[in-house]
PDB file of C-alpha atoms in Angstrom:
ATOM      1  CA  UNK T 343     287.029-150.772 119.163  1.00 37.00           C
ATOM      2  CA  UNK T 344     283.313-150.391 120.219  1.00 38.00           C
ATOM      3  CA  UNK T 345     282.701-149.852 123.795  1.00 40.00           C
ATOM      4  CA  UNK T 346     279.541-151.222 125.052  1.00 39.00           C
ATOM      5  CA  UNK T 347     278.510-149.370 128.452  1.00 40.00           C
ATOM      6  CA  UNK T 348     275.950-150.795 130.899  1.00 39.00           C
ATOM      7  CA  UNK T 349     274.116-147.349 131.562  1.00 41.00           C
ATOM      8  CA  UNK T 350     273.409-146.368 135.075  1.00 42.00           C
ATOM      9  CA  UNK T 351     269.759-145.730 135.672  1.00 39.00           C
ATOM     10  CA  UNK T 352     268.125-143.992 139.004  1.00 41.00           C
ATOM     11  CA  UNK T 353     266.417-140.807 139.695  1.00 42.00           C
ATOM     12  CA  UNK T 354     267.266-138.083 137.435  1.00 48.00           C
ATOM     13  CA  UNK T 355     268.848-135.260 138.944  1.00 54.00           C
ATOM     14  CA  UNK T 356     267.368-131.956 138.615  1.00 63.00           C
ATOM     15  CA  UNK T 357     269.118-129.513 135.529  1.00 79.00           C
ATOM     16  CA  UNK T 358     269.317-125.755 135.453  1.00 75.00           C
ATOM     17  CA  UNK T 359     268.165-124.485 132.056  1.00 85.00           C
ATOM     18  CA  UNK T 360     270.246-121.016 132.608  1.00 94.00           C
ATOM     19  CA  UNK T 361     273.787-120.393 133.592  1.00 96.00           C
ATOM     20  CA  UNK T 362     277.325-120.365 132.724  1.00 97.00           C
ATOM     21  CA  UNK T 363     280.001-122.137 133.106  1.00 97.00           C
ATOM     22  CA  UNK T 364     284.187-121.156 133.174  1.00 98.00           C
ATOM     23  CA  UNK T 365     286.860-123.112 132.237  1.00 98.00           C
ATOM     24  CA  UNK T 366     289.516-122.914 134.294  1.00 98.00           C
ATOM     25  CA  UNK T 367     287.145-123.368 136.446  1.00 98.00           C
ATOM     26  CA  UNK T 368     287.158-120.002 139.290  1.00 98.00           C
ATOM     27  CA  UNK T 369     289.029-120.908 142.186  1.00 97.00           C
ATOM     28  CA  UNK T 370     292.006-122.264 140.381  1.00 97.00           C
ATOM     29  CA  UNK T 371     295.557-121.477 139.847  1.00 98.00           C
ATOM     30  CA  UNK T 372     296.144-120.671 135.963  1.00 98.00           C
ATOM     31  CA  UNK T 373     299.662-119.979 134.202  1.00 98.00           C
ATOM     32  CA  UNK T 374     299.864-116.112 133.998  1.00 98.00           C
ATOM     33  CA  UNK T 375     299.211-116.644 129.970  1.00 98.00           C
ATOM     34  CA  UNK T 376     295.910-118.349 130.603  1.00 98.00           C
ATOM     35  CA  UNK T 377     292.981-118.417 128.122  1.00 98.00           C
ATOM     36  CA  UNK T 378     289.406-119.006 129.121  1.00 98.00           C
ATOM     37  CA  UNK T 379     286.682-121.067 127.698  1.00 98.00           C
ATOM     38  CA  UNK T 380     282.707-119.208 128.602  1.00 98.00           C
ATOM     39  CA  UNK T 381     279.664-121.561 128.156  1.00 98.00           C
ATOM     40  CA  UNK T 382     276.237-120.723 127.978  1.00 98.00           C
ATOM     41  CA  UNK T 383     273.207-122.714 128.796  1.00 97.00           C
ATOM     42  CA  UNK T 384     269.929-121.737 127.931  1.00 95.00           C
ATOM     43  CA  UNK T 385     268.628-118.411 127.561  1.00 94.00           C
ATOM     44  CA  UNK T 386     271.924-116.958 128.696  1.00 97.00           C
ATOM     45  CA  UNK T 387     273.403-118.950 125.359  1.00 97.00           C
ATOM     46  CA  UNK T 388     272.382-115.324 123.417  1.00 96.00           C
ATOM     47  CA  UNK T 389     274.012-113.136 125.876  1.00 96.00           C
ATOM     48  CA  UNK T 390     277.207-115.012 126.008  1.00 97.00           C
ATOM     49  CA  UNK T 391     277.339-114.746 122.223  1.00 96.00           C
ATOM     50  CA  UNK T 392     276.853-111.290 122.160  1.00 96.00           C
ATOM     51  CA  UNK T 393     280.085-110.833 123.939  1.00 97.00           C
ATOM     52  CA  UNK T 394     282.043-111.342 120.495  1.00 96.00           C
ATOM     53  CA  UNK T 395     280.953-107.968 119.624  1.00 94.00           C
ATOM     54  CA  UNK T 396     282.069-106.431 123.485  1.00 94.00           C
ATOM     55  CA  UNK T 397     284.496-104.861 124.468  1.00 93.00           C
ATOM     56  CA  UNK T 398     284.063-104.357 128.007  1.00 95.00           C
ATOM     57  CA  UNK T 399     285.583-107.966 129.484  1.00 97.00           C
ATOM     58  CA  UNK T 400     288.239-107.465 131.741  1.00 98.00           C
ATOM     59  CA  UNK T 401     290.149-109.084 134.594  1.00 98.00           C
ATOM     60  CA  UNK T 402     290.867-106.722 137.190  1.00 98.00           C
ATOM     61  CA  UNK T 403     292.840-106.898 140.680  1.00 98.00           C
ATOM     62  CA  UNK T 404     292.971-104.774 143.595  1.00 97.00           C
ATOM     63  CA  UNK T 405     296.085-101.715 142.807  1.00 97.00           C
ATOM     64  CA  UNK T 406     296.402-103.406 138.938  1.00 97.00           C
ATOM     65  CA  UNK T 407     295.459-102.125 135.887  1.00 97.00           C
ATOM     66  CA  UNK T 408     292.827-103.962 134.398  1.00 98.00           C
ATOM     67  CA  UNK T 409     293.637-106.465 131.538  1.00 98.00           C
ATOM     68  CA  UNK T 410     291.407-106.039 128.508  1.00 98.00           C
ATOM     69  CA  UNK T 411     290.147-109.688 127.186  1.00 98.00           C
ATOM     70  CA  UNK T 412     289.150-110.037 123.955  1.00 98.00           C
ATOM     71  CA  UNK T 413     286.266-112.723 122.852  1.00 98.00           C
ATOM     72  CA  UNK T 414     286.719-115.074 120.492  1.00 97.00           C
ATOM     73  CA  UNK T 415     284.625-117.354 118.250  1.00 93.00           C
ATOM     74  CA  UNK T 416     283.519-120.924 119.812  1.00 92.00           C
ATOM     75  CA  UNK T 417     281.519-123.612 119.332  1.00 97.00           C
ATOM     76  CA  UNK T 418     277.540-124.101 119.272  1.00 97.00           C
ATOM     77  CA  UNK T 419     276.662-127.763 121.144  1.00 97.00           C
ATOM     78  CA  UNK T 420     273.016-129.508 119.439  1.00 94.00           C
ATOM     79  CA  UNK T 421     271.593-129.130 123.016  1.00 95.00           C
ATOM     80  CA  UNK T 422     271.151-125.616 124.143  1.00 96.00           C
ATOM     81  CA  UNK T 423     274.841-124.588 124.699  1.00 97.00           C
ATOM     82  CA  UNK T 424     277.390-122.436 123.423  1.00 98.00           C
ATOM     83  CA  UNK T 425     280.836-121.829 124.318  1.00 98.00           C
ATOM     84  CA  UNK T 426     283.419-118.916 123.547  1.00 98.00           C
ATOM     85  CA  UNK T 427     286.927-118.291 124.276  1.00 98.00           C
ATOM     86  CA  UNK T 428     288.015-115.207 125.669  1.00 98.00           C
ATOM     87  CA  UNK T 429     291.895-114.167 125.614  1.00 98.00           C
ATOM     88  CA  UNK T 430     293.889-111.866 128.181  1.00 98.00           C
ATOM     89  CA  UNK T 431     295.549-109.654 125.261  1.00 98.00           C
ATOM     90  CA  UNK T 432     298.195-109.027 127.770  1.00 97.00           C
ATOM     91  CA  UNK T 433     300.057-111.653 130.310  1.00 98.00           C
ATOM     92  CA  UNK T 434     298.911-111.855 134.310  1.00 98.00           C
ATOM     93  CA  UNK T 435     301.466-110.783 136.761  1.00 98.00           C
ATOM     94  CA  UNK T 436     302.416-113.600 139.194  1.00 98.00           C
ATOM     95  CA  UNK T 437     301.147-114.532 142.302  1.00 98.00           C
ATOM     96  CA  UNK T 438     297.623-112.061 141.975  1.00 98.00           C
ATOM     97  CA  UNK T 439     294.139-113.183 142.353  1.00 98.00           C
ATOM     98  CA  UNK T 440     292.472-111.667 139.242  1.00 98.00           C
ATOM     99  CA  UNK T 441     288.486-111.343 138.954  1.00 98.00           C
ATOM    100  CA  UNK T 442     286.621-111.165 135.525  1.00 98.00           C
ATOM    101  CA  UNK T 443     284.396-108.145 134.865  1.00 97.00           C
ATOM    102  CA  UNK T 444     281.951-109.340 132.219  1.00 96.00           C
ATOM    103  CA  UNK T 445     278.978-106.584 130.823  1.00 95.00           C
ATOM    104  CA  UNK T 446     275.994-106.308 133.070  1.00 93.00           C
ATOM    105  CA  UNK T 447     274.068-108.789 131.429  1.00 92.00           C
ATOM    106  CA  UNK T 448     275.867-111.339 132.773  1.00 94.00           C
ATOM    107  CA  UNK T 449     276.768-110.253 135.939  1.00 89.00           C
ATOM    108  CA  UNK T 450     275.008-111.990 138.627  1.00 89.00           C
ATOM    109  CA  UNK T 451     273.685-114.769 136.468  1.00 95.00           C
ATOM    110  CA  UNK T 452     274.366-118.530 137.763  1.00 95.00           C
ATOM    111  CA  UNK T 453     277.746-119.795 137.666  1.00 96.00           C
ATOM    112  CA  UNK T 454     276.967-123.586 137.067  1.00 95.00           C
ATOM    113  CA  UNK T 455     280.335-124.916 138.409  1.00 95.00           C
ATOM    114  CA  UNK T 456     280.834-122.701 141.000  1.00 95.00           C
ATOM    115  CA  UNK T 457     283.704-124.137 142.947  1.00 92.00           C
ATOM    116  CA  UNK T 458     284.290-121.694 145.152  1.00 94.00           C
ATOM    117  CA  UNK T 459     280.584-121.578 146.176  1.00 94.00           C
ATOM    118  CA  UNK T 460     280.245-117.831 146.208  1.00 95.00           C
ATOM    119  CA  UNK T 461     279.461-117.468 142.731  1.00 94.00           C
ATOM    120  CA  UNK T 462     282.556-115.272 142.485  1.00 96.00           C
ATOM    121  CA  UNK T 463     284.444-115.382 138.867  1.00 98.00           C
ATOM    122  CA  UNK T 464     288.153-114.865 140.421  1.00 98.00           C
ATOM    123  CA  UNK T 465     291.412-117.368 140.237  1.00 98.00           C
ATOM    124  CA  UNK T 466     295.055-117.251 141.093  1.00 98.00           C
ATOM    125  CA  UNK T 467     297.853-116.382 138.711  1.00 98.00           C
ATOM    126  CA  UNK T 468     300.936-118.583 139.217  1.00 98.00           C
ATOM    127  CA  UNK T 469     304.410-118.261 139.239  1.00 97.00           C
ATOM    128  CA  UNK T 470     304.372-117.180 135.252  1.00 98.00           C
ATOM    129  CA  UNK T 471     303.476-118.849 131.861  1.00 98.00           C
ATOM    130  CA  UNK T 472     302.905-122.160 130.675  1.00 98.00           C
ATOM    131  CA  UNK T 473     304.391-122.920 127.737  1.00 97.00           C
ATOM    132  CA  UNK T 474     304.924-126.540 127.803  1.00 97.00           C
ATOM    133  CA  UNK T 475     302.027-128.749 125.789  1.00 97.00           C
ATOM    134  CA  UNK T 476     300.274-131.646 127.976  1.00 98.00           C
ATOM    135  CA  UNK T 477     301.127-134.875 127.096  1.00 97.00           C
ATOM    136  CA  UNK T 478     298.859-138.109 127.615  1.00 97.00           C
ATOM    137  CA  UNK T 479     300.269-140.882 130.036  1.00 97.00           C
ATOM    138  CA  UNK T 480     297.355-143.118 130.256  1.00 96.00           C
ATOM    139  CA  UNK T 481     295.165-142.777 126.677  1.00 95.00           C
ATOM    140  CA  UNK T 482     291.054-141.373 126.941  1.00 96.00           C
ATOM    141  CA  UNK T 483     289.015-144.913 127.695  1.00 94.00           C
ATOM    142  CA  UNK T 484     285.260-145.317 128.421  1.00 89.00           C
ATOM    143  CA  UNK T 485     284.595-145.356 132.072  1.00 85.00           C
ATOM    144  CA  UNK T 486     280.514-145.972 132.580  1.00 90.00           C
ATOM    145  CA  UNK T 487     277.900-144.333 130.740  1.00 90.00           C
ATOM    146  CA  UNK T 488     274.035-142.674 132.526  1.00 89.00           C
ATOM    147  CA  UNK T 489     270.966-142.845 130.989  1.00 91.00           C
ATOM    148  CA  UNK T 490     268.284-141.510 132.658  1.00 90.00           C
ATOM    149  CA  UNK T 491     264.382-140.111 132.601  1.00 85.00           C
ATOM    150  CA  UNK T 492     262.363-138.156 134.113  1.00 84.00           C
ATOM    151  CA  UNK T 493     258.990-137.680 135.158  1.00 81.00           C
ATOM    152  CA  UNK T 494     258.246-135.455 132.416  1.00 80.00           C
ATOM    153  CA  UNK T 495     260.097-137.176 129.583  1.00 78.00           C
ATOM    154  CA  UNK T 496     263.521-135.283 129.905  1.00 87.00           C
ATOM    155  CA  UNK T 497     266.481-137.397 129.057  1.00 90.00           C
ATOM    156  CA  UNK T 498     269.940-137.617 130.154  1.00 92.00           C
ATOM    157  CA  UNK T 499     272.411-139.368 128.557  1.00 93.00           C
ATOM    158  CA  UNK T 500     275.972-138.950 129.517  1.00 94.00           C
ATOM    159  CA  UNK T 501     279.130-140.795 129.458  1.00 95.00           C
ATOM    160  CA  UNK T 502     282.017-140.284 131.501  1.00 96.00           C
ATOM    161  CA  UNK T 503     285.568-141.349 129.819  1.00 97.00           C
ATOM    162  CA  UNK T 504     288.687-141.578 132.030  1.00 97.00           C
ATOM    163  CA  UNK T 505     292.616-140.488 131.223  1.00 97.00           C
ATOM    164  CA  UNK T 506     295.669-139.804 133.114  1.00 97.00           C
ATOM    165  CA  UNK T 507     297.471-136.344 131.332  1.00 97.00           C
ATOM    166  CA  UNK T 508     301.070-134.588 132.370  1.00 97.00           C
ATOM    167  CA  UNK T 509     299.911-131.313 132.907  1.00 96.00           C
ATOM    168  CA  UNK T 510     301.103-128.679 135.280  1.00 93.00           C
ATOM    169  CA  UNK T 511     297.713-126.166 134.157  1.00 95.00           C
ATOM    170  CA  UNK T 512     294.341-127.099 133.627  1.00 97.00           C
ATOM    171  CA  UNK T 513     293.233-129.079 130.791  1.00 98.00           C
ATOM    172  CA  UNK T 514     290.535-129.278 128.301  1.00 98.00           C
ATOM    173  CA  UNK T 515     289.582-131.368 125.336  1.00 98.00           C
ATOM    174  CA  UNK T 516     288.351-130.437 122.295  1.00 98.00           C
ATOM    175  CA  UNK T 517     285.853-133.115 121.036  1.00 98.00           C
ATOM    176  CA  UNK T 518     284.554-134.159 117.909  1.00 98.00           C
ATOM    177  CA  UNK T 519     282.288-136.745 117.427  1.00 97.00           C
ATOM    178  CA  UNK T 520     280.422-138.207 114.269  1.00 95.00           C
ATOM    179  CA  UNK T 521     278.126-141.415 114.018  1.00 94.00           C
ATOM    180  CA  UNK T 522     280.460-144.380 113.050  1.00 93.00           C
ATOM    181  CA  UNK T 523     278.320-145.594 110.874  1.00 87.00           C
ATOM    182  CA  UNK T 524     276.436-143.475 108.077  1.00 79.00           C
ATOM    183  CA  UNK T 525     276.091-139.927 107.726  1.00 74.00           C
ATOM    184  CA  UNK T 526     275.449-137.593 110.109  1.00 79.00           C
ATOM    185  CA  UNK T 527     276.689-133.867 111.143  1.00 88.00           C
ATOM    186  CA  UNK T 528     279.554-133.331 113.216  1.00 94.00           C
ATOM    187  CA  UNK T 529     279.565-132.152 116.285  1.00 97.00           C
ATOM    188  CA  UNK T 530     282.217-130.163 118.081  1.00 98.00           C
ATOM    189  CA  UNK T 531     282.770-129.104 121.649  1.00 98.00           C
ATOM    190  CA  UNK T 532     285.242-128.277 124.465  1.00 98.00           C
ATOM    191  CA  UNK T 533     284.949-130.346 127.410  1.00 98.00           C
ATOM    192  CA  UNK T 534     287.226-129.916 130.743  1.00 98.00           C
ATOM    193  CA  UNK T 535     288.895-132.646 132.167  1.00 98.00           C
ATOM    194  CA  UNK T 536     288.300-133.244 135.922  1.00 96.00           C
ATOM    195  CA  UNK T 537     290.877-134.544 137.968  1.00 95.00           C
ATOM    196  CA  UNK T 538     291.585-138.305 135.381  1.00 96.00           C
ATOM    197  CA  UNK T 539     287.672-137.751 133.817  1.00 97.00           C
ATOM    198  CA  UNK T 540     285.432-135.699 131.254  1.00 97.00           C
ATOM    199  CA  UNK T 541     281.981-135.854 130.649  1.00 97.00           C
ATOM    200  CA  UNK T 542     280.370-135.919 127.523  1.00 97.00           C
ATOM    201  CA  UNK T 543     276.336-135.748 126.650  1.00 96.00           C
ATOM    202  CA  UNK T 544     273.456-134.061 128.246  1.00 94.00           C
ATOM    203  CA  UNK T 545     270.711-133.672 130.693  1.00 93.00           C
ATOM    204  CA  UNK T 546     267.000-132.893 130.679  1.00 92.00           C
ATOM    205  CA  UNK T 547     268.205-129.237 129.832  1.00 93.00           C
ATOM    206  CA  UNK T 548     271.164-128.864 128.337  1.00 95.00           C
ATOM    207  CA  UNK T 549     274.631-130.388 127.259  1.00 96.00           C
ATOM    208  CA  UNK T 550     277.941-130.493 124.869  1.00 97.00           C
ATOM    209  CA  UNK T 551     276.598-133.532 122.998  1.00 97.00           C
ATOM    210  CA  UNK T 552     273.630-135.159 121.529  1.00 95.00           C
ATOM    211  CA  UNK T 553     273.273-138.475 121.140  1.00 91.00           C
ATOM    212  CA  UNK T 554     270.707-141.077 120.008  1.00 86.00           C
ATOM    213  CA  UNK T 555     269.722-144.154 122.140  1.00 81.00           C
ATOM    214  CA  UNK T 556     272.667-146.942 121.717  1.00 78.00           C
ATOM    215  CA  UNK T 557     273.979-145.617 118.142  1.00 88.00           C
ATOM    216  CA  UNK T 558     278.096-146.024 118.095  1.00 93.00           C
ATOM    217  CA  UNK T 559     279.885-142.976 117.641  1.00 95.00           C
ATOM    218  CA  UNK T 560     283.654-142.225 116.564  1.00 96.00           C
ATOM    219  CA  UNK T 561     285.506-139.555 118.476  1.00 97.00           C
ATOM    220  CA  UNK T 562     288.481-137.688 117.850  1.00 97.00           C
ATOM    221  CA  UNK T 563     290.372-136.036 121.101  1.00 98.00           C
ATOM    222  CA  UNK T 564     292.554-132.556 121.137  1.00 98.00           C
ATOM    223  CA  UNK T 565     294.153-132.187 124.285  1.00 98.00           C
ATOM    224  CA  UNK T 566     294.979-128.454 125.243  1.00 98.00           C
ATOM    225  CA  UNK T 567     295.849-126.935 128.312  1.00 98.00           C
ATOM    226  CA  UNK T 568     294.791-123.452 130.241  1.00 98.00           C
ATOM    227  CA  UNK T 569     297.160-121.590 128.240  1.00 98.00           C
ATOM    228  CA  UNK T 570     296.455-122.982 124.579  1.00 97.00           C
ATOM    229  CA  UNK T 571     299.246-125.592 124.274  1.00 98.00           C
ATOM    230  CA  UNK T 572     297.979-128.422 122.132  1.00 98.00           C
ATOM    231  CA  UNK T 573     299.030-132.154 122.794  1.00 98.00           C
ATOM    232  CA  UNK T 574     300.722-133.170 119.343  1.00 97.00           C
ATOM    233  CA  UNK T 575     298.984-136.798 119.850  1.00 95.00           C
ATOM    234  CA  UNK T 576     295.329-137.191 118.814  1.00 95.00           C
ATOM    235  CA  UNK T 577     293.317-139.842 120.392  1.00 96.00           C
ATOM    236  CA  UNK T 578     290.693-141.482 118.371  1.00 96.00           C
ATOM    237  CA  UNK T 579     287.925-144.043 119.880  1.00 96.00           C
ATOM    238  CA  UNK T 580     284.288-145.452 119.178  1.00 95.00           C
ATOM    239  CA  UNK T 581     281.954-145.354 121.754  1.00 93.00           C
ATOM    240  CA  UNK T 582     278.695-146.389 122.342  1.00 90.00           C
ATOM    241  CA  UNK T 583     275.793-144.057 123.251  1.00 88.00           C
ATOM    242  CA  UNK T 584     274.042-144.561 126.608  1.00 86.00           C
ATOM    243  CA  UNK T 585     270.376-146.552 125.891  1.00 80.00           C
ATOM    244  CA  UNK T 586     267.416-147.825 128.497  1.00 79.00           C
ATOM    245  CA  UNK T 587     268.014-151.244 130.087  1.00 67.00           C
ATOM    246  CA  UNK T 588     265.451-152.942 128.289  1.00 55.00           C
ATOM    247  CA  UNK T 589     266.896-152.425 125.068  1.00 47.00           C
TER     248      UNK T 589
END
């Protein structure tokens, strides 16, 4: 089913070319066998790269032996973003507030969803490991879609998509999304669900997908959690790509 959206047009907000971003996102409570998802916008897209060849990460808490994390292969977005994983090689111990030590280069760099509004890279381990996979109880729809300009011809086209999940941890999606209609590359990204929604698209600067004006796309939906468990469901839609009013 194609899903028309009515974009929403106004001032464009203001992007930040550099930073990272963390999923979980810092601040939360993760499942003591958590894995992490590190995105880099930008410049900083080179540097978080180079971390597949480092071996320096760690999470470290006060009177604990730091936990070495290893880096892991990830995804390159069309518009100026990569993202890694990077996996504790041993489990958390409960109820500690672990911080992650990345190399210098990336230590005091912007955190782009800095929840915790100290810039601070730290969350909460929980009561132990999650080993149960999500499950969907209300399937991924379209919600609205954005489509904005601005004054120097930057673009942002986004469109937010809404589902209900069970899901004790954190959860992500891993998306992949082709044109529906004639050839075209696919692209592949994770993208963190918030609260019941999830973003896909881009600003003026950067983003996890590129789209072109009003062309229909298909999508195909993995549903993970912090710890790696994988939905056994796939949700497939089409979707419509954000365009400007007067189109």
């Amino acid at each position: 089913m194609l899903l028309l959206l009515a974009p929403a047009v106004g001032a464009a907000a203001p992007c930040v070319k550099d930073g990272i971003l963390l999923f979980p996102a810092p601040g939360a409570v993760v499942p003591t066998n958590v894995q992490f998802i590190l995105q880099g916008t930008g410049e900083l897209q080179a540097r978080v790269q180079a971390l597949l060849s480092s071996d320096v990460i760690a999470l470290v808490a006060e009177g604990k032996d730091a936990i070495q994390v290893k880096a892991e292969k990830g995804f390159i977005s069309q518009v100026s973003r990569v993202a890694i994983r990077l996996r504790p090689l041993k489990a958390l111990e409960p109820n500690v507030e672990y911080s992650l030590a990345l190399p210098a280069e990336l230590t005091g760099v912007r955190l782009l969803n800095d929840q915790l509004g100290d810039g601070s890279l730290r969350w909460l381990a929980g009561v132990g490991p999650d080993k149960k996979a999500p499950k969907y109880k209300e399937r991924p729809s379209s919600s609205e879609g954005f489509y904005e300009q601005d004054p120097s011809g930057g673009l942002t086209r986004k469109l937010r998509l809404r589902t209900l999940v069970e899901e004790s941890s954190p959860a992500w999606f891993l998306v992949s999304m082709q044109r529906a209609r004639g050839g075209s590359a696919r692209q592949q990204f994770p993208v963190a669900l918030e609260g019941d929604t999830f973003t896909i698209g881009h600003d003026a600067c950067s983003g996890n997908f590129g789209f072109d004006d009003g062309r229909a796309y298909k999508l195909t939906l993995e549903l993970y959690d912090a710890a790696g468990n994988r939905a056994t469901e796939r949700a497939t839609m089409e979707i419509a790509a954000p365009r400007p009013l007067d189109h």
